[in-house]
XYZ file of C-alpha atoms in Angstrom:
767
model
C 37.111 -9.413 -35.288
C 39.214 -11.915 -33.394
C 42.667 -10.640 -32.434
C 45.525 -13.025 -33.197
C 48.637 -13.704 -31.132
C 51.746 -15.371 -32.497
C 52.844 -18.974 -31.858
C 55.668 -20.798 -30.116
C 59.036 -19.147 -29.609
C 61.138 -21.677 -27.676
C 60.171 -24.559 -29.958
C 61.066 -22.414 -33.006
C 64.519 -21.461 -31.744
C 65.870 -25.049 -31.796
C 67.936 -24.341 -28.718
C 71.011 -26.371 -27.903
C 71.410 -27.958 -24.481
C 71.915 -25.260 -21.873
C 71.032 -22.429 -24.265
C 68.538 -19.998 -22.692
C 66.076 -18.243 -25.019
C 66.011 -14.827 -23.320
C 69.800 -14.416 -23.605
C 69.407 -14.421 -27.372
C 67.720 -11.008 -27.118
C 71.237 -9.657 -26.548
C 73.597 -12.258 -28.005
C 71.701 -12.994 -31.230
C 68.755 -10.592 -31.630
C 68.427 -11.268 -35.356
C 67.717 -14.935 -34.692
C 64.810 -13.919 -32.473
C 63.597 -11.164 -34.792
C 63.370 -13.510 -37.772
C 60.830 -15.597 -35.831
C 58.878 -12.518 -34.720
C 58.805 -11.292 -38.322
C 57.626 -14.654 -39.634
C 54.645 -14.563 -37.261
C 53.905 -10.971 -38.221
C 53.894 -11.914 -41.900
C 51.647 -14.904 -41.092
C 49.054 -12.391 -39.903
C 49.521 -12.192 -36.136
C 48.205 -8.906 -34.689
C 50.212 -9.161 -31.452
C 53.801 -10.326 -31.091
C 54.886 -11.630 -27.698
C 58.329 -10.413 -26.661
C 60.923 -13.079 -25.920
C 60.748 -12.325 -22.179
C 58.819 -15.312 -20.800
C 61.511 -16.482 -18.373
C 63.300 -13.181 -17.810
C 63.343 -12.727 -14.039
C 66.036 -12.241 -11.437
C 65.822 -15.800 -10.159
C 67.364 -16.858 -13.477
C 69.253 -13.787 -14.694
C 71.164 -10.882 -13.180
C 70.490 -8.515 -16.121
C 66.692 -8.603 -16.219
C 66.240 -4.945 -17.174
C 68.448 -5.306 -20.242
C 66.952 -8.632 -21.318
C 63.391 -7.360 -21.071
C 64.002 -4.042 -22.794
C 65.906 -5.588 -25.686
C 63.254 -8.301 -25.957
C 60.441 -5.748 -26.259
C 62.360 -3.528 -28.666
C 63.239 -6.513 -30.833
C 59.545 -7.461 -31.135
C 58.572 -3.860 -31.885
C 60.681 -3.982 -35.039
C 57.824 -5.941 -36.639
C 55.558 -2.880 -36.444
C 52.912 -4.943 -34.650
C 51.517 -4.491 -31.144
C 53.867 -6.058 -28.614
C 52.951 -8.005 -25.500
C 55.354 -8.104 -22.569
C 55.388 -11.864 -21.975
C 55.609 -12.890 -18.295
C 55.871 -16.532 -17.273
C 56.060 -18.130 -13.816
C 59.231 -17.923 -11.736
C 59.708 -21.677 -11.593
C 59.335 -21.699 -7.806
C 56.479 -22.522 -5.459
C 55.321 -19.846 -3.045
C 55.069 -20.339 0.700
C 53.716 -22.442 2.357
C 54.227 -25.036 -0.396
C 57.622 -23.681 -1.402
C 60.153 -21.170 -0.126
C 59.308 -18.052 -2.166
C 57.678 -15.251 -0.166
C 54.577 -13.652 -1.718
C 55.854 -10.058 -1.569
C 59.228 -11.094 -2.962
C 57.366 -12.716 -5.839
C 55.438 -9.490 -6.465
C 58.722 -7.596 -6.490
C 60.316 -10.051 -8.937
C 57.483 -9.527 -11.403
C 57.394 -5.771 -10.774
C 60.979 -5.510 -12.008
C 59.965 -7.154 -15.293
C 56.850 -4.993 -15.679
C 58.741 -1.729 -15.135
C 61.333 -2.641 -17.751
C 58.728 -3.752 -20.290
C 56.638 -0.650 -19.754
C 59.657 1.619 -20.197
C 60.568 -0.226 -23.397
C 57.157 0.518 -24.907
C 55.169 -2.706 -24.565
C 51.541 -2.263 -25.627
C 50.051 -4.837 -23.271
C 51.072 -7.549 -20.803
C 50.344 -11.255 -21.006
C 50.880 -13.417 -17.917
C 50.925 -16.898 -19.410
C 51.451 -20.561 -18.509
C 50.613 -20.026 -14.842
C 49.587 -23.128 -12.904
C 49.325 -21.573 -9.443
C 46.704 -18.923 -8.668
C 48.789 -17.499 -5.829
C 51.792 -16.822 -8.051
C 49.437 -15.490 -10.718
C 47.945 -13.074 -8.174
C 51.464 -11.826 -7.390
C 52.106 -11.270 -11.098
C 48.779 -9.497 -11.651
C 49.350 -7.170 -8.684
C 52.819 -6.374 -10.028
C 51.287 -5.422 -13.377
C 48.471 -3.319 -11.940
C 50.761 -1.505 -9.496
C 53.454 -0.641 -12.029
C 51.742 0.171 -15.329
C 48.398 0.984 -16.939
C 48.679 -1.528 -19.782
C 45.918 -4.011 -20.677
C 46.455 -7.329 -18.892
C 45.750 -10.728 -20.437
C 45.980 -13.877 -18.307
C 46.499 -17.371 -19.678
C 46.791 -20.486 -17.507
C 48.005 -24.059 -17.992
C 45.442 -26.734 -17.128
C 45.783 -30.507 -17.235
C 43.334 -32.822 -19.003
C 41.344 -33.166 -15.763
C 40.644 -29.437 -15.931
C 42.847 -28.479 -12.970
C 45.750 -26.140 -12.359
C 48.894 -27.493 -10.689
C 47.676 -26.281 -7.294
C 44.162 -27.645 -7.683
C 41.921 -24.865 -9.018
C 39.217 -25.900 -11.451
C 38.118 -23.641 -14.301
C 35.363 -21.940 -12.280
C 37.688 -21.137 -9.369
C 40.439 -19.832 -11.626
C 37.936 -17.659 -13.474
C 36.457 -16.368 -10.192
C 39.839 -15.300 -8.831
C 41.300 -13.862 -12.031
C 38.159 -11.904 -12.905
C 38.105 -10.574 -9.354
C 41.642 -9.266 -9.824
C 40.591 -7.442 -12.968
C 42.084 -9.283 -15.950
C 41.114 -7.864 -19.342
C 41.056 -11.341 -20.890
C 41.282 -14.858 -19.470
C 42.123 -18.201 -21.010
C 44.461 -21.110 -21.605
C 47.785 -21.945 -23.175
C 50.329 -24.763 -23.241
C 50.020 -28.264 -21.800
C 47.322 -29.426 -24.216
C 46.598 -29.463 -27.914
C 43.584 -27.700 -29.455
C 41.385 -30.808 -29.345
C 41.986 -31.289 -25.614
C 41.310 -27.599 -24.926
C 37.810 -27.556 -26.435
C 36.007 -28.802 -23.287
C 38.005 -26.344 -21.156
C 36.938 -23.442 -23.366
C 33.320 -24.573 -23.135
C 33.635 -24.723 -19.341
C 35.218 -21.280 -19.143
C 32.452 -19.859 -21.310
C 29.895 -20.996 -18.703
C 31.518 -18.996 -15.903
C 33.361 -16.142 -17.565
C 32.127 -12.592 -18.222
C 35.488 -11.492 -19.666
C 36.995 -11.868 -23.171
C 38.587 -15.294 -23.682
C 42.021 -16.178 -25.075
C 43.076 -19.653 -26.266
C 46.629 -20.629 -27.313
C 47.104 -24.418 -27.490
C 50.190 -26.431 -28.287
C 50.421 -28.067 -31.702
C 49.079 -31.260 -30.160
C 51.089 -33.516 -27.880
C 54.874 -34.007 -28.089
C 56.591 -37.055 -29.565
C 60.221 -38.091 -29.843
C 61.483 -38.842 -33.352
C 65.182 -39.544 -33.865
C 65.981 -37.907 -30.536
C 64.092 -34.734 -31.443
C 60.869 -33.428 -29.890
C 58.086 -32.869 -32.407
C 54.357 -32.145 -32.118
C 51.667 -34.236 -33.741
C 49.152 -31.673 -35.066
C 49.880 -30.182 -38.481
C 48.749 -26.646 -39.455
C 45.569 -27.687 -41.301
C 44.348 -29.906 -38.464
C 45.282 -27.220 -35.922
C 43.216 -24.702 -37.889
C 40.162 -26.992 -37.926
C 40.165 -27.328 -34.158
C 40.780 -23.612 -33.704
C 37.734 -22.850 -35.826
C 35.679 -25.022 -33.476
C 37.116 -23.102 -30.519
C 36.422 -19.747 -32.191
C 32.787 -20.714 -32.674
C 32.369 -21.249 -28.922
C 33.045 -17.543 -28.503
C 36.519 -16.049 -28.015
C 38.300 -12.748 -28.527
C 41.937 -13.855 -28.885
C 43.577 -16.861 -30.548
C 47.201 -17.917 -30.836
C 49.532 -20.847 -30.433
C 52.023 -22.219 -27.933
C 54.654 -24.992 -28.013
C 55.161 -26.569 -31.400
C 53.109 -24.023 -33.326
C 54.825 -22.306 -36.243
C 54.013 -19.367 -38.536
C 52.297 -21.935 -40.771
C 50.004 -22.948 -37.886
C 49.125 -19.311 -37.193
C 48.528 -18.528 -40.848
C 46.238 -21.557 -41.264
C 44.380 -20.664 -38.054
C 43.754 -17.101 -39.202
C 42.520 -18.231 -42.598
C 40.129 -20.724 -40.959
C 38.655 -18.289 -38.418
C 38.780 -14.843 -40.035
C 35.050 -14.928 -40.847
C 34.107 -15.531 -37.174
C 33.476 -12.474 -35.042
C 35.032 -12.058 -31.619
C 32.466 -12.755 -28.934
C 32.563 -11.839 -25.249
C 30.610 -14.237 -23.004
C 27.381 -12.878 -21.574
C 27.629 -11.252 -18.144
C 27.245 -13.700 -15.242
C 25.373 -12.598 -12.111
C 26.592 -15.269 -9.669
C 27.899 -14.150 -6.276
C 31.050 -16.223 -5.864
C 33.817 -16.438 -3.282
C 36.729 -18.847 -3.426
C 39.895 -20.224 -1.930
C 42.781 -21.396 -4.141
C 40.836 -24.520 -5.177
C 37.207 -24.213 -4.114
C 34.378 -21.879 -5.140
C 31.201 -21.193 -3.156
C 28.067 -19.678 -4.699
C 26.486 -17.510 -1.997
C 23.051 -17.588 -3.629
C 22.819 -21.373 -3.204
C 22.435 -20.980 0.579
C 25.595 -21.306 2.649
C 26.819 -21.580 6.225
C 29.516 -19.180 7.434
C 31.272 -20.513 10.522
C 31.367 -17.928 13.334
C 33.762 -19.628 15.768
C 36.982 -17.766 14.833
C 35.792 -14.502 16.339
C 36.827 -13.536 19.885
C 33.515 -11.867 20.775
C 32.156 -13.831 23.737
C 34.751 -16.616 23.410
C 37.161 -16.843 26.354
C 39.236 -19.712 24.982
C 39.827 -17.984 21.640
C 40.776 -14.747 23.381
C 43.327 -16.652 25.437
C 44.661 -18.382 22.310
C 45.102 -15.022 20.566
C 46.953 -13.568 23.548
C 49.255 -16.614 23.551
C 49.739 -16.602 19.761
C 48.243 -20.114 19.708
C 47.657 -20.640 15.985
C 46.998 -24.354 16.525
C 43.799 -23.475 18.382
C 42.625 -21.367 15.430
C 43.450 -24.133 12.968
C 41.524 -26.679 15.056
C 38.524 -24.346 15.111
C 38.726 -23.990 11.347
C 39.032 -27.713 10.694
C 36.173 -28.630 13.013
C 33.850 -26.021 11.502
C 34.683 -27.195 7.999
C 34.093 -30.821 9.018
C 30.791 -29.790 10.632
C 29.546 -28.365 7.321
C 30.663 -24.729 7.135
C 31.115 -23.530 3.548
C 32.991 -20.333 4.511
C 34.900 -19.443 7.693
C 34.694 -16.027 9.318
C 38.121 -14.910 10.585
C 38.154 -12.044 13.088
C 41.185 -11.114 15.198
C 39.685 -7.986 16.789
C 41.201 -8.109 20.249
C 42.515 -4.733 21.524
C 45.667 -6.069 23.210
C 47.113 -7.797 20.115
C 48.433 -6.584 16.754
C 45.277 -7.258 14.735
C 46.834 -6.846 11.282
C 49.707 -9.213 12.069
C 47.474 -11.862 13.661
C 44.841 -11.650 10.913
C 47.462 -12.191 8.211
C 49.084 -15.013 10.159
C 45.750 -16.730 10.753
C 44.704 -16.402 7.111
C 48.050 -17.808 5.957
C 47.951 -20.759 8.370
C 44.288 -21.582 7.750
C 44.852 -21.548 3.995
C 47.830 -23.837 4.492
C 45.590 -26.646 5.726
C 42.069 -25.865 4.488
C 40.583 -25.297 1.011
C 37.577 -23.517 2.550
C 37.033 -19.871 1.468
C 37.394 -17.273 4.212
C 35.454 -14.206 5.281
C 37.970 -11.568 6.386
C 36.309 -9.776 9.267
C 37.780 -6.507 10.527
C 36.899 -2.867 11.096
C 40.607 -2.032 10.797
C 41.266 -0.931 7.201
C 45.015 -1.558 7.445
C 44.442 -5.088 8.709
C 41.873 -5.706 5.983
C 44.179 -4.611 3.167
C 47.120 -6.659 4.424
C 44.939 -9.758 4.734
C 43.311 -9.243 1.326
C 46.722 -8.892 -0.257
C 48.011 -12.247 0.945
C 44.691 -14.084 0.659
C 44.828 -16.899 -1.902
C 41.502 -16.680 -3.704
C 38.514 -14.326 -3.812
C 37.602 -13.472 -0.233
C 34.456 -12.326 1.483
C 35.128 -8.840 2.908
C 33.363 -8.078 6.196
C 32.542 -5.250 6.055
C 31.488 -1.894 4.649
C 28.612 0.273 5.881
C 26.708 3.333 4.701
C 29.123 5.829 6.226
C 31.055 7.749 3.589
C 34.356 7.072 5.359
C 33.738 3.338 5.335
C 32.758 3.214 1.658
C 35.702 5.373 0.557
C 38.119 3.048 2.387
C 36.697 -0.396 1.630
C 35.419 -0.174 -1.944
C 38.860 0.659 -3.434
C 40.264 -2.424 -1.663
C 37.458 -4.601 -3.009
C 38.042 -3.269 -6.521
C 41.803 -3.865 -6.377
C 41.932 -7.273 -4.724
C 38.563 -8.688 -5.732
C 36.084 -9.967 -3.205
C 32.459 -10.108 -2.160
C 31.692 -7.232 0.216
C 29.397 -7.634 3.218
C 27.393 -4.394 3.428
C 25.929 -3.407 6.819
C 22.677 -1.433 6.887
C 23.902 1.343 9.142
C 25.307 4.818 8.517
C 26.118 8.027 10.345
C 22.633 7.900 11.880
C 23.180 4.439 13.355
C 20.974 1.373 12.723
C 17.433 2.251 11.624
C 14.732 0.504 13.590
C 12.545 0.006 10.526
C 13.041 -2.240 7.523
C 12.498 0.773 5.257
C 15.371 2.654 6.871
C 17.750 -0.260 6.409
C 16.639 -0.761 2.811
C 17.390 2.908 2.068
C 20.940 2.452 3.365
C 21.324 -0.739 1.317
C 20.309 1.161 -1.823
C 22.793 3.934 -1.022
C 25.622 1.402 -0.608
C 24.746 -0.351 -3.869
C 24.803 2.942 -5.774
C 28.153 3.985 -4.277
C 29.653 0.588 -5.070
C 28.630 1.045 -8.699
C 30.600 4.299 -8.806
C 33.709 2.262 -7.884
C 32.985 -0.239 -10.651
C 31.693 -2.921 -8.265
C 28.633 -4.778 -9.538
C 25.874 -5.779 -7.132
C 26.759 -9.453 -7.665
C 29.839 -8.747 -5.535
C 27.767 -7.345 -2.663
C 25.994 -9.218 0.127
C 23.683 -7.109 2.299
C 23.497 -7.582 6.070
C 20.158 -6.173 7.283
C 21.520 -6.541 10.831
C 20.112 -8.767 13.523
C 19.033 -6.994 16.729
C 18.011 -8.898 19.836
C 14.288 -9.332 20.458
C 14.930 -8.989 24.199
C 15.066 -5.191 23.742
C 12.354 -4.724 21.097
C 9.752 -7.300 20.072
C 9.709 -5.963 16.473
C 13.436 -6.470 15.833
C 13.078 -9.892 14.201
C 10.075 -8.807 12.131
C 11.818 -5.702 10.749
C 15.015 -7.599 9.955
C 13.087 -10.293 8.085
C 11.123 -7.668 6.097
C 14.413 -6.065 5.052
C 15.932 -9.433 4.082
C 12.889 -10.264 1.967
C 12.996 -6.940 0.080
C 16.777 -6.926 -0.470
C 16.862 -10.490 -1.793
C 13.597 -10.700 -3.714
C 13.054 -7.119 -4.933
C 16.570 -5.673 -5.172
C 17.982 -9.033 -6.320
C 20.985 -8.949 -3.983
C 22.202 -11.767 -1.752
C 21.876 -11.418 2.003
C 23.752 -12.400 5.149
C 22.956 -12.257 8.880
C 24.778 -12.904 12.123
C 21.964 -15.144 13.339
C 22.773 -15.596 17.036
C 22.497 -11.847 17.773
C 18.714 -12.342 17.841
C 18.773 -14.061 21.256
C 21.123 -11.954 23.366
C 19.782 -11.621 26.900
C 17.475 -14.647 26.662
C 17.659 -18.181 28.111
C 17.863 -21.282 25.887
C 19.292 -19.161 23.100
C 19.757 -22.055 20.684
C 15.999 -22.551 20.385
C 15.429 -18.901 19.439
C 18.417 -18.923 17.079
C 17.193 -22.025 15.263
C 13.652 -20.720 14.796
C 14.881 -17.325 13.583
C 17.387 -18.949 11.214
C 14.582 -20.952 9.582
C 12.381 -17.861 9.235
C 15.289 -15.892 7.776
C 16.053 -18.538 5.159
C 12.399 -18.557 4.173
C 12.539 -14.757 3.817
C 15.534 -14.932 1.478
C 18.638 -15.280 3.638
C 21.539 -16.411 1.432
C 24.196 -16.905 4.109
C 23.884 -17.390 7.832
C 26.826 -16.682 10.127
C 26.261 -19.457 12.672
C 28.003 -22.033 14.824
C 28.204 -25.094 12.549
C 28.901 -27.270 15.599
C 25.339 -26.578 16.742
C 23.355 -29.617 15.675
C 19.933 -27.869 15.851
C 21.209 -25.013 13.649
C 22.668 -27.361 11.052
C 19.511 -29.501 11.150
C 17.512 -26.347 10.428
C 19.797 -25.529 7.490
C 19.592 -28.967 5.847
C 15.881 -29.371 6.584
C 15.019 -25.980 5.115
C 16.981 -26.652 1.908
C 15.182 -29.979 1.474
C 11.753 -28.467 2.152
C 12.376 -25.475 -0.150
C 13.357 -27.687 -3.072
C 16.975 -26.524 -2.940
C 18.435 -29.968 -2.207
C 18.416 -32.316 -5.212
C 16.970 -35.681 -4.115
C 17.392 -34.490 -0.503
C 21.005 -35.603 -0.824
C 22.528 -32.985 1.498
C 19.896 -33.738 4.135
C 20.515 -37.481 3.899
C 24.286 -37.042 4.076
C 23.973 -34.832 7.147
C 21.659 -37.315 8.865
C 24.017 -40.268 8.456
C 27.325 -38.450 8.992
C 29.441 -39.277 12.025
C 29.523 -36.970 15.000
C 32.122 -34.206 14.764
C 35.026 -34.675 17.194
C 34.918 -32.181 20.046
C 36.887 -29.155 18.892
C 39.294 -29.297 21.819
C 39.786 -33.080 21.772
C 43.265 -34.429 21.169
C 43.872 -35.386 17.553
C 45.566 -38.702 16.815
C 48.671 -38.766 14.648
C 46.957 -40.120 11.544
C 44.266 -37.421 11.653
C 46.818 -34.660 12.280
C 48.814 -35.730 9.207
C 45.713 -35.996 7.012
C 44.627 -32.520 8.122
C 48.122 -31.087 7.540
C 48.692 -29.977 11.141
C 52.465 -29.940 11.642
C 52.626 -29.018 15.315
C 49.923 -31.497 16.272
C 51.701 -34.236 14.297
C 54.938 -33.617 16.155
C 53.149 -33.604 19.524
C 51.300 -36.840 18.754
C 54.477 -38.578 17.570
C 56.340 -37.477 20.683
C 53.549 -38.850 22.867
C 53.419 -42.158 20.968
C 57.178 -42.646 21.343
C 56.647 -43.134 25.094
C 54.763 -46.384 24.482
C 55.246 -47.451 20.854
C 58.170 -48.609 18.726
C 59.376 -46.188 16.047
C 58.652 -48.583 13.189
C 55.153 -49.247 14.513
C 54.415 -45.512 14.515
C 55.680 -45.213 10.943
C 53.862 -48.270 9.610
C 50.608 -47.970 11.553
C 50.079 -44.203 11.538
C 52.347 -42.167 9.252
C 52.317 -44.266 6.082
C 48.561 -45.050 6.273
C 47.843 -41.333 6.720
C 49.940 -40.455 3.686
C 48.164 -43.183 1.719
C 44.776 -41.641 2.552
C 45.997 -38.260 1.360
C 47.617 -39.793 -1.721
C 44.418 -41.580 -2.693
C 42.502 -38.319 -2.246
C 44.978 -36.535 -4.495
C 44.770 -39.169 -7.201
C 40.969 -39.080 -7.098
C 40.767 -35.258 -7.316
C 39.344 -34.952 -3.799
C 42.312 -33.047 -2.428
C 44.926 -31.006 -4.246
C 48.598 -30.167 -4.227
C 48.652 -27.644 -1.338
C 46.921 -30.117 0.997
C 49.136 -32.936 -0.250
C 52.296 -30.980 0.557
C 51.030 -29.788 3.939
C 50.253 -33.381 4.882
C 53.747 -34.329 3.746
C 55.191 -31.574 5.938
C 53.126 -32.854 8.859
C 54.464 -36.352 8.287
C 57.979 -34.892 8.221
C 57.365 -33.210 11.572
C 56.430 -36.617 12.998
C 59.448 -38.250 11.329
C 61.720 -35.593 12.818
C 60.496 -36.466 16.312
C 61.141 -40.143 15.614
C 64.651 -39.457 14.262
C 65.494 -37.318 17.284
C 64.267 -40.099 19.578
C 66.329 -42.721 17.717
C 69.496 -40.627 18.015
C 68.826 -40.000 21.707
C 68.258 -43.699 22.385
C 71.252 -44.799 20.326
C 69.089 -47.090 18.196
C 70.403 -47.870 14.667
C 68.480 -45.811 12.126
C 66.326 -47.567 9.573
C 67.546 -46.395 6.185
C 65.148 -46.161 3.266
C 65.865 -47.276 -0.264
C 67.905 -44.770 -2.291
C 66.429 -42.837 -5.199
C 68.189 -40.233 -7.345
C 66.140 -37.349 -8.731
C 67.305 -34.597 -11.084
C 66.086 -32.009 -13.575
C 67.949 -32.725 -16.791
C 70.669 -30.624 -18.412
C 69.520 -27.320 -19.874
C 66.342 -27.207 -17.783
C 66.236 -24.828 -14.812
C 62.664 -25.566 -13.719
C 62.440 -27.734 -10.627
C 58.951 -27.275 -9.157
C 57.859 -30.808 -10.071
C 61.113 -32.386 -8.905
C 60.926 -30.629 -5.556
C 57.361 -31.833 -4.977
C 58.415 -35.397 -5.792
C 61.320 -35.085 -3.355
C 59.089 -34.045 -0.452
C 56.654 -36.902 -1.000
C 59.283 -39.593 -1.494
C 61.126 -38.509 1.646
C 57.967 -38.628 3.678
C 57.282 -42.154 2.531
C 60.654 -43.090 4.000
C 62.802 -43.147 0.858
C 66.371 -41.812 0.922
C 66.290 -39.157 -1.818
C 69.490 -37.943 -3.454
C 68.540 -34.657 -5.111
C 71.082 -33.629 -7.757
C 69.270 -30.353 -8.453
C 68.501 -28.781 -11.832
C 70.432 -28.462 -15.106
C 72.193 -31.769 -14.340
C 74.462 -33.308 -16.966
C 73.753 -36.938 -17.857
C 77.299 -37.934 -16.856
C 76.691 -36.562 -13.369
C 73.541 -38.689 -12.968
C 75.407 -41.799 -14.109
C 78.369 -41.083 -11.832
C 76.129 -40.740 -8.786
C 74.077 -43.834 -9.648
C 77.233 -45.958 -9.825
C 78.839 -44.383 -6.773
C 75.764 -44.823 -4.552
C 74.591 -48.084 -6.157
C 71.183 -46.575 -6.827
C 68.597 -48.736 -8.569
C 65.897 -46.152 -9.251
C 66.356 -42.720 -10.861
C 63.758 -39.989 -11.431
C 64.239 -37.394 -14.186
C 62.248 -34.199 -14.749
C 61.947 -31.838 -17.731
C 59.609 -28.936 -18.295
C 60.987 -27.623 -21.604
C 60.544 -29.415 -24.921
C 64.087 -28.471 -25.857
C 65.567 -30.413 -22.932
C 63.702 -33.710 -23.418
C 66.481 -34.998 -25.726
C 68.833 -34.660 -22.755
C 66.423 -36.781 -20.751
C 66.585 -39.459 -23.456
C 70.375 -39.214 -23.478
C 70.509 -39.668 -19.701
C 68.197 -42.699 -19.856
C 70.339 -44.299 -22.549
C 73.524 -43.722 -20.540
C 72.000 -45.248 -17.400
C 70.624 -48.286 -19.237
C 73.945 -48.952 -20.983
C 76.074 -48.709 -17.845
C 73.849 -49.748 -14.906
C 70.821 -51.876 -14.109
C 68.998 -48.841 -12.703
C 65.418 -48.192 -13.771
C 64.258 -44.683 -14.683
C 60.957 -42.901 -14.116
C 60.260 -39.579 -15.826
C 57.821 -36.704 -15.476
C 57.206 -33.115 -16.487
C 54.687 -30.898 -18.227
C 55.934 -31.688 -21.736
C 55.813 -35.466 -21.294
C 53.086 -38.008 -21.954
C 53.003 -41.749 -21.239
C 53.572 -42.522 -24.925
C 56.391 -40.012 -25.124
C 58.042 -41.616 -22.090
C 57.981 -44.971 -23.893
C 59.522 -43.406 -27.003
C 62.548 -42.202 -25.037
C 62.854 -45.630 -23.350
C 61.902 -44.589 -19.822
C 60.925 -47.523 -17.608
C 58.098 -45.623 -15.931
C 56.055 -42.464 -16.486
C 54.812 -40.452 -13.504
C 51.887 -38.230 -14.437
C 52.164 -36.465 -11.052
C 54.139 -36.527 -7.814
C 51.917 -39.108 -6.159
C 52.459 -41.563 -8.985
C 56.211 -41.236 -8.380
C 55.595 -42.604 -4.886
C 53.526 -45.487 -6.241
C 56.254 -46.319 -8.767
C 58.915 -46.346 -6.045
C 56.799 -48.502 -3.741
C 56.041 -51.060 -6.451
C 59.641 -51.098 -7.675
C 61.200 -51.794 -4.284
C 58.418 -54.194 -3.239
C 59.214 -56.280 -6.326
C 62.843 -56.469 -5.165
C 61.913 -58.044 -1.814
């Protein structure tokens, strides 16, 4: 049978402006209990404690709030879920919250909920996979309760930070969620295609908890447009796709839950069939290893003098340039190895992973024989990494497999053990089988293993290539496990190595090689890759081959980047250097108008067209800021009058303490040259009006994330319109374009980039 959660809490409480729901656990527990009890009587099997926003960033009595919240829900006699929502802050590098601090914030909530007797944990309404990872680690490290994960997607099927459904599923399953699904943001009708998409990729029970449709404003009050009977009809359609848990979010009432249960009680719970795909991911991009991929080998100091020197000098820019150029050359995954004896490998590996993920959406292969370094890097990695490597030695398997199980990942398995590397294919296959069996004991399925049959140079034994290829063929085609090879090892000690490498790479792919660790800047190697895929029928309409043949030459990896490129790529240090160099020959305004703004426009267009996502957008904005800072410093030094941008006020309205969206808007507007006056969060309407009059501001941006605070947004708009000629744009998760019209906003910004477009059009019309 399907298990039923309750419905909305905040929308049922009818909170007054500035009233926080979690405080009611202590100040008015009966008011909260009445709602819990109504859901229990409606038939809900699980009651979510009123603890969604209870964390130390908002309250100084978290332990008390959480424990009373759980105990209050337990009065219903039903199973109780400790409800954990996001902190309201962005994690570094996009925001200022450190990953480990975030884990600790959630851990405090988990400990309290566990002590109070919660039966399970639900992490819900998460829009950032990195913050969700922090929450999931906090749960797993501080209790043994079942863990359900529910995320908030937009109508384009993306999380706030860019992950699509497949990527989110890949990461969350890797971290060991007991159920995965969606809540908030959308009504049941809009969630149907998302549930269908999740069903294609998921092997885990699914949970779905939509809003009661989309919000509207009627007589200054927020209401939702889907009644219980209609809600139940859509939920029946969702149940038939195949789910295990159903419930409701904003706007749903006990009547919605009761109608839903009545409409779906004859439908059995259904877990999606097990998926066998071998997937790795970043925060926004998933790569299927079995489709044939290129792993870039250039961020590995072995045989690379320039990289060794960069590591000794802590030159992260060099590493970032290597990553960008490999990605642009066609690498699907980047190997990252910091194994240089004279440096702190763990520190440099973590730093490199963090910086590379700040500018690139490409998944990474974490490459280290140092277990401490591997765990630290896996912990802060944003996505599902490739783990290089484990081997057939008992010590290696006992150290690496627990890490892979805890943090998720695809493990590269080397065919060597205490006896070394067997010379024969049969010997390597035996080790591969041993590793697969041991992995199973740790609960790691073979889909999360990639076997490296090991490439040995033919200069020492003419049979080395033949034996490796025999092993690859058997592992891929008989054992059914994906394979990987460090291709260039085949030619050590020989002249014209690229010719040997290219021929061997082609033979290996034909034998069943899934992933080649190669230099993607080698044109012959990449030609071999694209040609083989076309010839083997793995390239639909030869599209990849055609694209590779007509693509522009990759810029030399050590060439100087121009300012526009540096900003587009999100390279802060390079942007500052380029701007400083330009200031010797160009006017400040020319640099801004000819390089900085066009670069931001390229990134903005990419964001609006779903080609790049929020992390890249913000890193490009930071890079533009670095260039602006150089220009400002130059202007001050030269005594030139500063060019002041048009003023814009932004604020999160009274009663709302969420400011993620507002902060993103601020960064982008500033980097387009606007003078942003940020009034912060929980801002009274009178304060907004006072500042608008005082500063003679003609454009105001207002944000709200909670349905209960939208009336304060409407009140602020009314006050501004009655007393000034300022125009108002609004945004936030609970708003729609129609809703914005209902509350008399002049503009609706569906995302941060649209706020920039609104500001540009508004001030251009004033000229």
